[in-house]
Amino acid sequence: MGTTIPLPSEGIVLGIETSCDETSAAVLRGSELASVIISSQLFHSKYGGVIPELASRAHLKTIIPVIEEALAQANVSVKELTAVAATNTPGLMGALLVGVNTAKGLALSLGIPLIGVHHIEAHIFSALLEAEKPELPFLALVVSGGHTMLVIVKAVGVYTVIGKTLDDAAGEAFDKVGKMLGLGYPAGPVVDRISKTGNPNFMRFPRPMIYETSYDFSFSGIKTSVLYYLRDHPEVITTHLNDVAASFQQAVVDVLVTKTIRAAKEFSIRDIVCVGGVSANTALRAALSEEASKTGRRFLTTRPMLSTDNAAMIAMLGALKLEQGLTDTLALSSQARSPLSTIQ
Ligand SMILES: Nc1ncnc2c1ncn2[C@@H]1O[C@H](COP(=O)(O)OP(=O)(O)OP(=O)(O)O)[C@@H](O)[C@H]1O
Ligand SMILES: [Mg+2]
C-alpha cells in the first residue's frame, strides 16, 4: 500500500493562474474546491498561437473580475482568505507578472501568506482535486502544451524526472498536426473529437523511441511523417480527415502508454497519474486506464476541465506548500523558465 498525501484540512486559499492564455482564479476550502473560474483568451486563435504582449494585456483586464467571480461563487469574502497562491513559473513573463503582482497586493493588504507555485508541479497535483486520490509514490505522466515528462513523485516537493521529450511536447504535436489538417488552434480537442469517428489503423505513422530503454520521448518525427503523408496524398484532407487524425492520435497514445506502463513496472509503482492539457484526451485516458488495470495498477486523473490551465490546481499546491510552511516573501520573482528537476 502507498502512503496517503496529507491534505490541507483547514484554511481558505485563493489560487491565481495567468502563465499563458487562461486567466483563472479558484477558491479552495480545506481540500475541497469551492469555485474555479477560467477565462480563456480565445482571440489568439486567429494568429495560430499565443501572442505574449496581447496575453498580458488581456490578463490585466480580466484578473480582478475573475477573482471577484471566484469569491462570489464560493460565497467567500476577500477578508476570509487565509492565503493566496499564484503561478510564478514557468510561463510568459508579462503574463506571470500580472498574477504574481495581484497576489502580492492581496497578501500585503490582507496580511496573509503568499505562495509562489510552479505551474507544472501544480498540474501534477491537479489529481488531488478529485475524490479518488493517488497515493505515494506515484508515477505522473505530464502531457501539456509545453511539456511531456514522466515523473516519480515521492512526496510534495520530492520528484525524480525519469524522462522527457527531446523535441516537441505532446500538446504541441497535436496543435501542429491539427494545423496541417486545417483544424485551427489549439487543435488538440478537435483532433480528439473527430478521431472518435476515424479509423486509427488507416495509416501507420511512426512510434518514435517506443522500445528504447530510456523514458525520453520524441514527437517531431510523427509530425513530420504526417506532413510528408499529406504532401503526397493531399486528397485525404477531404476524403479521410477523421481517419488521418485518428491514426496520428493513435501513434502518440501508443508511445505515451507503452512507456508509462513500462516505467510503472520497472519502478514497481501502483498509481499512475496523467495530467496536463493532453490528459483530457479520450483515447489516452481509455488506453491508460485499460493498460493500468491489466497489471493491477490504478489510473488517476482529473476532470477534463481541470486538465488544461486552471487556478484550482494552483490553490491545491499552494495549500499543500502552506501545510509545509513553504511561503514566500513579497520579493517573490517570476521566471519564464525553471525545470521541474530544480525543485527539490
Ligand atoms: N482532448 C485533448 N486531446 C489532445 N490534446 C488536448 C486536448 N485538450 C487539450 N489538449 C492540448 O493541451 C494543450 C494545452 O494544455 P495546457 O493548458 O496544460 O498547456 P500549456 O499550459 O499551454 O503548457 P504548459 O502547461 O506546458 O505550460 C494544447 O496543446 C491542447 O491542444
Ligand atoms: Mg499548463
Coordinates of C-alpha atoms and ligand atoms in Angstrom, one line a residue:
M1 CA 0.0 0.0 0.0
G2 CA 1.1 3.5 -0.7
T3 CA 1.3 6.5 1.7
T4 CA -1.6 8.9 1.7
I5 CA -0.7 12.5 0.9
P6 CA -1.6 14.7 3.9
L7 CA -4.3 17.0 2.6
P8 CA -4.9 20.6 3.8
S9 CA -7.7 20.4 6.3
E10 CA -8.4 24.0 7.0
G11 CA -8.0 27.5 5.6
I12 CA -9.4 29.2 2.6
V13 CA -6.8 29.6 -0.2
L14 CA -7.2 31.7 -3.3
G15 CA -5.3 30.4 -6.4
I16 CA -4.4 32.6 -9.3
E17 CA -3.2 31.4 -12.7
T18 CA -2.0 33.7 -15.5
S19 CA 1.0 31.9 -17.0
C20 CA -0.2 31.7 -20.6
D21 CA -3.6 32.4 -22.2
E22 CA -6.0 31.5 -19.4
T23 CA -6.9 34.0 -16.7
S24 CA -8.1 31.8 -13.8
A25 CA -9.0 32.1 -10.1
A26 CA -10.1 29.4 -7.7
V27 CA -11.1 29.1 -4.0
L28 CA -10.1 26.0 -2.1
R29 CA -11.7 25.5 1.3
G30 CA -9.6 22.9 3.2
S31 CA -9.0 20.4 0.4
E32 CA -12.4 21.0 -1.2
L33 CA -12.7 23.0 -4.4
A34 CA -15.3 25.8 -3.7
S35 CA -15.1 27.5 -7.0
V36 CA -13.0 27.9 -10.2
I37 CA -13.4 30.5 -12.9
I38 CA -11.4 30.1 -16.1
S39 CA -11.4 32.9 -18.7
S40 CA -9.8 31.7 -21.9
Q41 CA -8.3 34.3 -24.3
L42 CA -9.9 32.9 -27.5
F43 CA -8.7 35.8 -29.6
H44 CA -5.2 34.2 -30.0
S45 CA -6.7 31.5 -32.3
K46 CA -6.8 33.9 -35.2
Y47 CA -3.0 34.3 -35.0
G48 CA -2.4 30.5 -34.8
G49 CA -0.7 30.8 -31.4
V50 CA -0.4 32.9 -28.3
I51 CA 0.9 36.5 -28.7
P52 CA 2.6 37.2 -25.4
E53 CA 2.0 41.0 -25.2
L54 CA -1.7 40.6 -26.0
A55 CA -1.9 37.9 -23.4
S56 CA -0.5 40.2 -20.6
R57 CA -2.9 43.0 -21.5
A58 CA -5.9 40.7 -21.5
H59 CA -4.9 39.2 -18.1
L60 CA -4.7 42.8 -16.7
K61 CA -8.3 43.5 -17.9
T62 CA -9.8 40.3 -16.6
I63 CA -7.9 39.3 -13.4
I64 CA -9.9 41.3 -10.9
P65 CA -13.4 40.4 -12.3
V66 CA -12.3 36.7 -12.5
I67 CA -11.2 36.8 -8.8
E68 CA -14.4 38.5 -7.8
E69 CA -16.4 35.9 -9.5
A70 CA -14.5 33.0 -7.9
L71 CA -15.0 34.6 -4.5
A72 CA -18.7 35.2 -5.2
Q73 CA -19.3 31.6 -6.4
A74 CA -17.5 30.2 -3.3
N75 CA -19.6 32.6 -1.2
V76 CA -16.4 33.8 0.5
S77 CA -15.5 37.4 1.2
V78 CA -11.9 38.5 0.5
K79 CA -11.3 39.1 4.2
E80 CA -11.9 35.4 4.9
L81 CA -9.0 34.3 2.7
T82 CA -6.2 32.7 4.7
A83 CA -3.5 32.6 2.0
V84 CA -3.0 33.5 -1.7
A85 CA -1.1 31.3 -4.2
A86 CA -0.1 32.3 -7.8
T87 CA 1.8 30.7 -10.6
N88 CA 5.2 32.4 -10.7
T89 CA 7.0 30.0 -13.1
P90 CA 7.2 28.8 -15.9
G91 CA 5.3 30.8 -18.4
L92 CA 5.2 34.1 -20.4
M93 CA 7.0 36.7 -18.2
G94 CA 4.5 39.5 -18.7
A95 CA 1.5 37.2 -18.1
L96 CA 3.1 35.7 -14.9
L97 CA 3.7 39.2 -13.6
V98 CA 0.0 40.1 -13.7
G99 CA -1.0 37.1 -11.5
V100 CA 2.0 37.4 -9.1
N101 CA 1.6 41.1 -8.6
T102 CA -2.1 40.7 -8.0
A103 CA -1.4 38.0 -5.4
K104 CA 1.3 40.3 -3.8
G105 CA -1.2 43.1 -3.5
L106 CA -3.8 40.8 -1.8
A107 CA -1.2 39.3 0.5
L108 CA 0.1 42.7 1.6
S109 CA -3.3 44.3 2.1
L110 CA -4.9 41.3 3.9
G111 CA -1.8 40.4 5.9
I112 CA -1.9 36.8 4.7
P113 CA 0.8 34.4 3.4
L114 CA 1.8 34.5 -0.3
I115 CA 2.9 31.3 -2.0
G116 CA 4.6 31.1 -5.4
V117 CA 3.6 28.0 -7.4
H118 CA 5.4 26.1 -10.2
H119 CA 2.8 25.6 -12.9
I120 CA 3.9 22.0 -13.9
E121 CA 4.2 20.9 -10.3
A122 CA 0.6 22.2 -9.9
H123 CA -0.6 20.2 -12.9
I124 CA 0.8 17.1 -11.1
F125 CA -1.3 17.8 -8.0
S126 CA -4.5 18.6 -10.0
A127 CA -5.2 14.9 -9.5
L128 CA -5.8 15.6 -5.8
L129 CA -8.9 17.7 -6.7
E130 CA -10.8 14.5 -7.4
A131 CA -12.4 12.1 -4.9
E132 CA -10.1 9.2 -5.8
K133 CA -6.6 10.4 -4.8
P134 CA -3.2 8.9 -5.7
E135 CA -1.0 7.5 -3.0
L136 CA 2.7 8.0 -2.8
P137 CA 4.9 7.2 -4.5
F138 CA 3.1 7.7 -7.8
L139 CA 4.1 8.0 -11.4
A140 CA 3.0 11.2 -13.2
L141 CA 2.7 11.4 -16.9
V142 CA 2.7 15.2 -17.6
V143 CA 1.4 15.9 -21.1
S144 CA 0.7 19.6 -21.8
G145 CA 1.2 22.2 -24.4
G146 CA 4.8 22.9 -23.5
H147 CA 5.9 19.8 -21.5
T148 CA 5.9 16.0 -21.8
M149 CA 7.6 14.1 -18.9
L150 CA 7.4 11.1 -16.7
V151 CA 8.0 12.0 -13.1
I152 CA 8.2 9.8 -10.0
V153 CA 6.5 11.7 -7.2
K154 CA 7.8 10.6 -3.8
A155 CA 6.3 13.5 -1.8
V156 CA 5.1 17.0 -2.3
G157 CA 8.4 18.7 -3.5
V158 CA 10.4 15.4 -4.0
Y159 CA 10.5 14.4 -7.6
T160 CA 12.6 12.3 -10.0
V161 CA 12.1 13.2 -13.7
I162 CA 12.9 9.9 -15.4
G163 CA 12.1 11.0 -19.0
K164 CA 11.1 14.0 -21.0
T165 CA 10.6 15.0 -24.6
L166 CA 13.7 15.7 -26.7
D167 CA 11.8 18.0 -29.1
D168 CA 8.0 18.8 -29.3
A169 CA 5.7 18.4 -26.4
A170 CA 2.7 16.1 -27.0
G171 CA 0.3 19.0 -27.0
E172 CA 2.5 20.9 -29.4
A173 CA 2.4 17.8 -31.8
F174 CA -1.5 17.8 -31.5
D175 CA -1.6 21.5 -32.3
K176 CA 0.9 21.4 -35.2
V177 CA -0.7 18.3 -36.8
G178 CA -4.2 19.9 -36.2
K179 CA -3.0 23.0 -38.0
M180 CA -1.8 20.9 -41.0
L181 CA -5.3 19.3 -41.1
G182 CA -6.9 22.8 -41.0
L183 CA -8.4 22.3 -37.6
G184 CA -7.5 25.7 -36.1
Y185 CA -5.7 26.4 -32.8
P186 CA -5.5 24.8 -30.3
A187 CA -6.3 21.7 -32.2
G188 CA -6.0 19.0 -29.5
P189 CA -9.6 19.0 -28.5
V190 CA -10.8 18.9 -32.2
V191 CA -8.4 16.1 -33.1
D192 CA -9.8 14.2 -30.1
R193 CA -13.4 14.8 -31.2
I194 CA -13.1 13.9 -34.9
S195 CA -10.9 10.9 -34.1
K196 CA -13.8 9.2 -32.4
T197 CA -15.3 8.6 -35.9
G198 CA -12.0 7.9 -37.6
N199 CA -10.1 4.6 -38.2
P200 CA -6.9 4.6 -36.0
N201 CA -5.4 1.9 -38.3
F202 CA -6.0 3.8 -41.6
M203 CA -2.3 4.9 -41.8
R204 CA 0.6 3.7 -39.6
F205 CA 2.6 6.7 -38.5
P206 CA 5.9 6.0 -36.7
R207 CA 6.1 5.5 -32.9
P208 CA 9.5 7.2 -32.1
M209 CA 11.5 5.7 -29.3
I210 CA 8.7 3.4 -28.2
Y211 CA 11.0 0.5 -27.4
E212 CA 14.1 2.4 -26.4
T213 CA 15.3 1.8 -22.8
S214 CA 15.2 5.5 -21.9
Y215 CA 12.0 7.1 -20.9
D216 CA 12.5 10.1 -23.1
F217 CA 10.1 10.9 -25.9
S218 CA 10.3 12.5 -29.4
F219 CA 7.2 13.7 -31.2
S220 CA 8.6 15.8 -34.0
G221 CA 9.1 12.7 -36.2
I222 CA 5.4 11.8 -36.1
K223 CA 4.6 15.4 -37.0
T224 CA 7.0 15.3 -40.0
S225 CA 5.7 12.0 -41.1
V226 CA 2.1 13.4 -41.2
L227 CA 3.4 16.4 -43.1
Y228 CA 5.0 14.2 -45.8
Y229 CA 2.0 12.0 -46.0
L230 CA -0.3 15.0 -46.6
R231 CA 2.1 16.4 -49.2
D232 CA 2.0 13.1 -51.1
H233 CA -1.8 12.5 -50.5
P234 CA -3.4 15.9 -50.3
E235 CA -6.8 14.4 -51.2
V236 CA -7.1 12.7 -47.8
I237 CA -7.9 16.1 -46.1
T238 CA -11.3 15.9 -47.8
T239 CA -11.8 12.2 -48.1
H240 CA -10.2 10.8 -44.9
L241 CA -9.7 13.7 -42.4
N242 CA -11.0 11.8 -39.4
D243 CA -9.0 8.7 -40.3
V244 CA -5.7 10.6 -40.5
A245 CA -6.5 12.4 -37.2
A246 CA -7.3 9.1 -35.5
S247 CA -4.1 7.5 -37.0
F248 CA -1.9 10.3 -35.7
Q249 CA -3.6 10.3 -32.3
Q250 CA -3.1 6.5 -32.0
A251 CA 0.7 6.9 -32.7
V252 CA 1.0 9.4 -29.9
V253 CA -1.2 7.4 -27.5
D254 CA 0.8 4.2 -28.1
V255 CA 4.1 5.8 -27.3
L256 CA 2.8 7.5 -24.2
V257 CA 1.0 4.5 -22.8
T258 CA 3.7 1.9 -23.6
K259 CA 6.5 4.0 -21.9
T260 CA 4.3 4.9 -18.9
I261 CA 3.3 1.3 -18.2
R262 CA 6.9 0.1 -18.6
A263 CA 8.1 2.7 -16.2
A264 CA 5.4 1.8 -13.6
K265 CA 6.5 -1.8 -13.9
E266 CA 10.2 -1.1 -13.7
F267 CA 9.9 1.1 -10.6
S268 CA 7.2 -1.0 -9.0
I269 CA 4.7 1.9 -8.8
R270 CA 1.0 1.2 -8.4
D271 CA -0.6 4.5 -9.0
I272 CA -0.4 6.2 -12.5
V273 CA -1.5 9.8 -12.7
C274 CA -1.9 11.6 -16.1
V275 CA -2.2 15.4 -16.0
G276 CA -1.9 18.4 -18.3
G277 CA -4.0 19.5 -21.3
V278 CA -3.4 16.3 -23.3
S279 CA -4.6 14.2 -20.4
A280 CA -8.1 15.4 -21.4
N281 CA -7.7 13.2 -24.5
T282 CA -10.4 10.5 -24.6
A283 CA -8.3 7.9 -26.3
L284 CA -5.3 8.4 -24.0
R285 CA -7.5 8.1 -20.9
A286 CA -9.1 5.0 -22.1
A287 CA -5.8 3.3 -23.1
L288 CA -4.0 4.2 -19.9
S289 CA -7.0 3.1 -17.8
E290 CA -7.2 -0.2 -19.6
E291 CA -3.4 -1.0 -19.5
A292 CA -3.1 0.1 -15.9
S293 CA -5.9 -2.2 -14.7
K294 CA -4.5 -5.1 -16.8
T295 CA -1.4 -5.0 -14.5
G296 CA -3.3 -4.4 -11.2
R297 CA -2.5 -0.6 -11.2
R298 CA -4.7 2.4 -10.7
F299 CA -5.1 5.1 -13.3
L300 CA -6.0 8.5 -11.9
T301 CA -6.5 11.9 -13.4
T302 CA -8.6 15.0 -13.0
R303 CA -11.8 16.1 -14.8
P304 CA -11.1 17.4 -18.3
M305 CA -11.9 21.0 -17.4
L306 CA -9.0 20.9 -14.8
S307 CA -6.6 19.1 -17.2
T308 CA -5.8 22.3 -19.1
D309 CA -4.7 25.5 -17.3
N310 CA -6.7 26.5 -14.2
A311 CA -6.3 28.0 -10.8
A312 CA -7.8 25.1 -8.8
M313 CA -4.5 23.2 -9.2
I314 CA -2.6 26.3 -8.1
A315 CA -4.7 26.7 -5.0
M316 CA -4.2 23.0 -4.2
L317 CA -0.4 23.0 -4.5
G318 CA -0.4 26.4 -2.7
A319 CA -2.4 24.8 0.2
L320 CA -0.1 21.8 0.3
K321 CA 3.0 24.1 0.4
L322 CA 1.4 26.1 3.1
E323 CA 1.0 23.0 5.2
Q324 CA 4.7 22.5 4.9
G325 CA 5.4 26.1 5.9
L326 CA 6.7 26.9 2.4
T327 CA 5.6 30.5 2.0
D328 CA 7.2 33.4 0.0
T329 CA 8.0 37.0 0.8
L330 CA 6.9 40.0 -1.3
A331 CA 10.3 39.6 -3.1
L332 CA 8.9 36.6 -4.9
S333 CA 10.1 36.7 -8.5
S334 CA 8.6 35.4 -11.7
Q335 CA 10.7 33.2 -14.0
A336 CA 9.9 32.4 -17.6
R337 CA 11.7 29.0 -17.3
S338 CA 12.5 26.7 -14.5
P339 CA 12.8 22.9 -14.9
L340 CA 10.8 20.7 -12.5
S341 CA 14.0 18.9 -11.7
T342 CA 15.3 22.1 -9.9
I343 CA 12.5 21.8 -7.3
Q344 CA 13.8 19.5 -4.5
Ligands
LIG1 N1 -8.7 16.5 -25.7 C1 -7.5 16.8 -26.0 N2 -6.7 16.0 -26.7 C2 -5.5 16.3 -27.1 N3 -4.9 17.4 -26.7 C3 -5.6 18.3 -26.0 C4 -6.9 18.0 -25.6 N4 -7.3 19.1 -24.8 C5 -6.3 20.0 -24.8 N5 -5.2 19.5 -25.5 C6 -3.9 20.1 -25.7 O1 -3.4 20.5 -24.4 C7 -2.6 21.7 -24.6 C8 -2.9 22.7 -23.6 O2 -2.6 22.1 -22.3 P1 -2.1 23.0 -21.1 O3 -3.1 24.1 -20.9 O4 -1.9 22.1 -20.0 O5 -0.8 23.5 -21.7 P2 0.1 24.9 -21.5 O6 -0.3 25.4 -20.2 O7 -0.1 25.7 -22.7 O8 1.5 24.3 -21.4 P3 2.4 24.0 -20.1 O9 1.4 23.5 -19.1 O10 3.4 23.0 -20.6 O11 3.0 25.3 -19.8 C9 -2.8 22.1 -26.0 O12 -1.7 21.7 -26.8 C10 -4.1 21.4 -26.5 O13 -4.1 21.2 -27.8
MG2 MG -0.4 24.2 -18.4

